[in-house]
Amino acid sequence: MLDYHIHTTYCGHASGELEDYVRHALTQPLQEIGFADHLPMLKWARPEYAMSFPQLPHYVQEVQQLRQRFPALRIKLGIEADYYSPAEEHETEELLRQYPFDYVYGSVHFLDGWAIDDPRNMHRWDEMGVDAVFERYFHQLQQAARSGLFDIISHPDVVKKFGHRPGKDFSALIEDTIKCCKEANVAVEINTSGLRKPVHEIYPAPQMIRLLHHYDVPIVFGSDAHSPEEVGKDFAFARKTAKECGMQELVIFQQRTIDGAIPL
Ligand code: ZN
Ligand code: FE
Ligand code: FE
Ligand code: ZN
């Protein structure tokens, strides 16, 4: 299997050295891993959300050095980039172009500067209303998929992280979002971190994984590890769930193109 979503101390809210993540990966049934720490933020930047601009070249260099030191494991250079709005697309593209990433995750964590996954901001849910949050989230995710900036959409229903359930039926909006990914040629991540969050569910929900299979959208696995022992966490469950939804393989990225697959 592969784990493409591994954070590092660079982002300000993860623990352990990069090498510790690699060493834990070597104890797991993983043929390949990729680091995908938070890209420096173009808007609303805070030291506890993402690495700074001066740190970015060091992050890249450190991943490249680990690749030399641990030839037993294929180590990819990825990044997790925020999608804000169309206004920041050009600048995001310019930034991403400067480094030899194997893949770029596109994430929606912010609605108008509100970090929807930050437990310190829960009052915003009451102010905006759960249905409005879900609607805004999926529309912004569609924009992210269509932007052409990203290779993979990460944790596609992370909006459910704290267990909020919309009153409205969002299945049509969710299906449209998956069609967007297919049309834009973007892969989608099965992310196990939701199992460790208040919602206690995998991202995305099995209903959405079945749609990914139906529309033939390629998938990868990510643990969203923010500490070394989380690398590959709950992947047996992810594998079982993905297979039950019809999935047969995970795709491999190299220099921002799909370059092979690993059977599930
Ligand atoms: Zn993070
Ligand atoms: Fe994320
Ligand atoms: Fe992440
Ligand atoms: Zn993430």
Short mmCIF file of C-alpha atoms and ligand atoms in Angstrom, two decimals:
data_model
loop_
_atom_site.label_atom_id
_atom_site.label_comp_id
_atom_site.label_asym_id
_atom_site.label_seq_id
_atom_site.Cartn_x
_atom_site.Cartn_y
_atom_site.Cartn_z
CA MET A 1 0.00 0.00 0.00
CA LEU A 2 0.96 3.65 -0.05
CA ASP A 3 0.53 6.58 2.33
CA TYR A 4 0.67 9.91 0.52
CA HIS A 5 -0.43 12.23 3.32
CA ILE A 6 2.33 12.69 5.90
CA HIS A 7 2.96 15.95 7.74
CA THR A 8 6.17 17.12 9.45
CA THR A 9 7.30 19.52 12.18
CA TYR A 10 7.57 22.22 9.51
CA CYS A 11 3.82 22.91 9.69
CA GLY A 12 3.88 23.94 13.34
CA HIS A 13 1.23 21.47 14.57
CA ALA A 14 2.86 18.06 13.98
CA SER A 15 5.49 16.23 16.05
CA GLY A 16 8.58 14.18 15.26
CA GLU A 17 11.42 14.50 12.80
CA LEU A 18 10.91 13.51 9.15
CA GLU A 19 13.19 10.56 9.69
CA ASP A 20 10.91 9.25 12.47
CA TYR A 21 8.01 9.13 10.01
CA VAL A 22 10.12 7.12 7.57
CA ARG A 23 11.23 4.72 10.31
CA HIS A 24 7.64 4.10 11.34
CA ALA A 25 6.65 3.60 7.69
CA LEU A 26 9.26 0.83 7.46
CA THR A 27 7.34 -1.11 10.15
CA GLN A 28 4.11 -0.94 8.10
CA PRO A 29 3.02 -2.84 4.96
CA LEU A 30 3.85 0.18 2.77
CA GLN A 31 5.71 0.08 -0.53
CA GLU A 32 5.63 3.82 -0.92
CA ILE A 33 5.10 6.96 1.16
CA GLY A 34 4.91 10.63 0.40
CA PHE A 35 5.31 13.71 2.52
CA ALA A 36 2.53 16.26 2.04
CA ASP A 37 3.04 19.01 4.53
CA HIS A 38 1.06 22.25 4.46
CA LEU A 39 2.26 24.66 1.75
CA PRO A 40 2.99 28.20 3.03
CA MET A 41 -0.31 30.07 3.06
CA LEU A 42 -0.98 32.91 0.64
CA LYS A 43 -3.79 34.22 2.85
CA TRP A 44 -4.67 34.12 6.54
CA ALA A 45 -1.23 32.64 7.32
CA ARG A 46 -0.55 31.60 10.90
CA PRO A 47 2.53 29.82 12.25
CA GLU A 48 0.40 26.99 13.66
CA TYR A 49 -1.32 26.25 10.34
CA ALA A 50 1.49 25.85 7.80
CA MET A 51 5.23 26.17 7.18
CA SER A 52 6.63 29.60 6.31
CA PHE A 53 7.95 30.59 2.88
CA PRO A 54 11.62 30.42 3.99
CA GLN A 55 11.03 26.86 5.28
CA LEU A 56 9.73 25.49 1.99
CA PRO A 57 13.13 24.89 0.27
CA HIS A 58 14.39 23.17 3.44
CA TYR A 59 11.37 20.86 3.51
CA VAL A 60 11.96 19.92 -0.12
CA GLN A 61 15.65 19.31 0.45
CA GLU A 62 15.05 17.21 3.56
CA VAL A 63 12.61 14.91 1.74
CA GLN A 64 15.09 14.53 -1.12
CA GLN A 65 17.86 13.60 1.32
CA LEU A 66 15.68 10.99 3.02
CA ARG A 67 15.06 9.43 -0.38
CA GLN A 68 18.83 8.87 -0.70
CA ARG A 69 19.20 7.58 2.86
CA PHE A 70 16.28 5.08 2.77
CA PRO A 71 16.38 3.41 -0.66
CA ALA A 72 14.31 0.48 0.70
CA LEU A 73 11.20 2.69 0.62
CA ARG A 74 9.95 4.78 -2.28
CA ILE A 75 9.62 8.30 -0.86
CA LYS A 76 7.67 10.90 -2.81
CA LEU A 77 7.73 14.66 -2.51
CA GLY A 78 4.20 15.96 -2.16
CA ILE A 79 2.56 19.02 -0.66
CA GLU A 80 -0.89 19.92 0.70
CA ALA A 81 -2.02 23.23 -0.76
CA ASP A 82 -5.03 25.25 0.32
CA TYR A 83 -7.61 26.35 -2.18
CA TYR A 84 -8.99 29.78 -1.18
CA SER A 85 -10.73 31.31 -4.19
CA PRO A 86 -10.11 31.98 -7.91
CA ALA A 87 -8.23 35.17 -6.94
CA GLU A 88 -5.26 33.21 -5.54
CA GLU A 89 -5.04 30.59 -8.31
CA HIS A 90 -2.30 32.31 -10.30
CA GLU A 91 -0.07 32.90 -7.29
CA THR A 92 -0.59 29.31 -6.10
CA GLU A 93 0.41 28.00 -9.51
CA GLU A 94 3.58 30.14 -9.55
CA LEU A 95 4.55 28.85 -6.12
CA LEU A 96 3.92 25.18 -6.93
CA ARG A 97 5.88 25.43 -10.17
CA GLN A 98 9.10 26.24 -8.31
CA TYR A 99 9.54 22.78 -6.76
CA PRO A 100 9.73 19.25 -8.21
CA PHE A 101 6.63 17.87 -6.46
CA ASP A 102 5.48 14.36 -7.33
CA TYR A 103 1.91 15.34 -6.48
CA VAL A 104 -0.03 18.26 -5.06
CA TYR A 105 -3.03 17.80 -2.80
CA GLY A 106 -5.74 20.43 -3.01
CA SER A 107 -7.58 21.01 0.26
CA VAL A 108 -10.38 23.22 1.41
CA HIS A 109 -9.78 24.09 5.08
CA PHE A 110 -10.92 27.74 4.96
CA LEU A 111 -14.22 29.40 4.20
CA ASP A 112 -13.58 33.18 4.15
CA GLY A 113 -10.64 32.80 6.50
CA TRP A 114 -12.47 30.51 8.92
CA ALA A 115 -10.58 27.23 9.43
CA ILE A 116 -13.53 24.81 9.44
CA ASP A 117 -11.35 22.02 10.89
CA ASP A 118 -10.03 24.10 13.83
CA PRO A 119 -11.77 23.18 17.11
CA ARG A 120 -11.13 26.71 18.43
CA ASN A 121 -13.66 28.19 16.00
CA MET A 122 -16.79 26.16 16.72
CA HIS A 123 -19.03 29.21 17.23
CA ARG A 124 -18.88 29.85 13.48
CA TRP A 125 -21.02 26.75 12.89
CA ASP A 126 -23.94 28.33 14.75
CA GLU A 127 -23.43 31.68 13.05
CA MET A 128 -23.42 30.26 9.52
CA GLY A 129 -25.63 27.22 9.97
CA VAL A 130 -24.62 23.63 9.17
CA ASP A 131 -26.38 23.47 5.78
CA ALA A 132 -24.74 26.70 4.59
CA VAL A 133 -21.31 25.48 5.71
CA PHE A 134 -21.71 22.18 3.83
CA GLU A 135 -22.96 23.95 0.71
CA ARG A 136 -20.13 26.49 0.69
CA TYR A 137 -17.59 23.77 1.38
CA PHE A 138 -18.57 21.54 -1.55
CA HIS A 139 -18.84 24.49 -3.95
CA GLN A 140 -15.34 25.58 -2.98
CA LEU A 141 -14.10 21.98 -3.39
CA GLN A 142 -15.54 21.94 -6.92
CA GLN A 143 -13.65 25.15 -7.70
CA ALA A 144 -10.51 23.53 -6.35
CA ALA A 145 -10.96 20.46 -8.57
CA ARG A 146 -11.63 22.58 -11.66
CA SER A 147 -8.73 24.98 -10.99
CA GLY A 148 -6.20 22.62 -12.58
CA LEU A 149 -3.80 23.36 -9.71
CA PHE A 150 -4.03 20.00 -7.99
CA ASP A 151 -3.44 16.32 -8.70
CA ILE A 152 -5.44 14.95 -5.77
CA ILE A 153 -8.34 16.28 -3.73
CA SER A 154 -7.68 15.50 -0.06
CA HIS A 155 -10.17 14.42 2.62
CA PRO A 156 -13.16 15.33 0.40
CA ASP A 157 -15.78 15.44 3.17
CA VAL A 158 -13.59 16.82 5.98
CA VAL A 159 -16.43 19.28 6.64
CA LYS A 160 -18.05 16.50 8.73
CA LYS A 161 -14.99 16.36 11.07
CA PHE A 162 -16.81 17.41 14.25
CA GLY A 163 -19.87 15.26 13.51
CA HIS A 164 -22.14 18.00 12.14
CA ARG A 165 -24.94 16.58 10.02
CA PRO A 166 -26.76 18.73 7.48
CA GLY A 167 -30.56 18.90 7.53
CA LYS A 168 -30.73 19.06 3.74
CA ASP A 169 -29.92 16.19 1.40
CA PHE A 170 -26.56 16.96 -0.19
CA SER A 171 -26.23 13.80 -2.31
CA ALA A 172 -26.68 15.67 -5.62
CA LEU A 173 -24.05 18.27 -4.71
CA ILE A 174 -21.68 15.49 -3.65
CA GLU A 175 -22.24 13.60 -6.89
CA ASP A 176 -21.58 16.80 -8.87
CA THR A 177 -18.35 17.26 -6.93
CA ILE A 178 -17.20 13.78 -7.93
CA LYS A 179 -18.14 14.41 -11.57
CA CYS A 180 -16.02 17.60 -11.36
CA CYS A 181 -13.04 15.55 -10.23
CA LYS A 182 -13.50 13.12 -13.09
CA GLU A 183 -13.86 15.87 -15.70
CA ALA A 184 -10.86 17.74 -14.32
CA ASN A 185 -8.78 14.56 -14.22
CA VAL A 186 -8.14 14.84 -10.49
CA ALA A 187 -7.66 11.87 -8.18
CA VAL A 188 -9.32 11.72 -4.76
CA GLU A 189 -7.87 10.66 -1.43
CA ILE A 190 -9.23 8.09 0.99
CA ASN A 191 -8.03 9.64 4.28
CA THR A 192 -8.13 7.68 7.54
CA SER A 193 -7.71 10.67 9.88
CA GLY A 194 -11.47 11.11 10.25
CA LEU A 195 -11.53 7.83 12.20
CA ARG A 196 -9.46 9.61 14.89
CA LYS A 197 -11.67 12.72 14.94
CA PRO A 198 -15.07 13.33 16.66
CA VAL A 199 -16.96 12.06 13.55
CA HIS A 200 -15.16 8.66 13.80
CA GLU A 201 -15.60 8.07 10.06
CA ILE A 202 -13.27 7.67 7.13
CA TYR A 203 -13.01 10.55 4.63
CA PRO A 204 -14.90 10.24 2.39
CA ALA A 205 -17.90 8.23 3.53
CA PRO A 206 -18.41 4.84 1.79
CA GLN A 207 -21.39 6.26 -0.14
CA MET A 208 -18.96 8.72 -1.75
CA ILE A 209 -16.30 6.04 -2.35
CA ARG A 210 -18.91 4.03 -4.27
CA LEU A 211 -19.53 7.09 -6.47
CA LEU A 212 -15.79 7.51 -7.02
CA HIS A 213 -15.77 3.94 -8.25
CA HIS A 214 -18.86 4.49 -10.40
CA TYR A 215 -17.29 7.53 -12.11
CA ASP A 216 -13.90 5.81 -12.35
CA VAL A 217 -11.99 8.40 -10.33
CA PRO A 218 -8.50 7.20 -9.29
CA ILE A 219 -7.74 7.07 -5.58
CA VAL A 220 -4.77 7.20 -3.20
CA PHE A 221 -4.57 6.50 0.54
CA GLY A 222 -3.48 9.04 3.13
CA SER A 223 -3.21 8.80 6.91
CA ASP A 224 -2.80 12.58 7.39
CA ALA A 225 -0.17 11.62 9.98
CA HIS A 226 0.75 14.50 12.28
CA SER A 227 2.91 12.19 14.44
CA PRO A 228 5.18 9.32 13.32
CA GLU A 229 3.06 6.47 14.73
CA GLU A 230 0.09 7.62 12.63
CA VAL A 231 1.79 6.66 9.35
CA GLY A 232 -0.30 3.93 7.69
CA LYS A 233 -2.84 4.09 10.53
CA ASP A 234 -6.13 2.24 9.95
CA PHE A 235 -5.10 1.24 6.43
CA ALA A 236 -6.48 -2.29 6.86
CA PHE A 237 -9.88 -0.73 7.48
CA ALA A 238 -9.43 1.70 4.55
CA ARG A 239 -8.50 -1.17 2.26
CA LYS A 240 -11.50 -3.26 3.33
CA THR A 241 -13.85 -0.29 2.91
CA ALA A 242 -12.46 0.69 -0.51
CA LYS A 243 -12.69 -2.89 -1.76
CA GLU A 244 -16.28 -3.20 -0.55
CA CYS A 245 -17.02 -0.07 -2.59
CA GLY A 246 -15.59 -1.72 -5.72
CA MET A 247 -12.11 -0.19 -5.73
CA GLN A 248 -9.26 -2.38 -6.95
CA GLU A 249 -6.15 -0.22 -6.95
CA LEU A 250 -4.33 2.86 -5.71
CA VAL A 251 -2.55 5.05 -8.22
CA ILE A 252 1.09 6.11 -8.01
CA PHE A 253 2.19 9.65 -8.78
CA GLN A 254 5.57 10.66 -10.13
CA GLN A 255 6.41 14.20 -11.21
CA ARG A 256 2.75 15.15 -11.15
CA THR A 257 1.47 12.39 -13.42
CA ILE A 258 -0.07 9.00 -12.70
CA ASP A 259 2.68 6.47 -13.18
CA GLY A 260 1.30 3.05 -12.35
CA ALA A 261 -0.88 1.48 -9.69
CA ILE A 262 -0.73 -0.77 -6.65
CA PRO A 263 -3.46 -3.45 -6.35
CA LEU A 264 -5.55 -3.17 -3.21
ZN ZN B 1 -2.16 19.64 9.43
FE FE B 2 -6.00 18.96 5.27
FE FE B 3 -2.98 17.09 6.04
ZN ZN B 4 -4.95 17.32 5.74
#
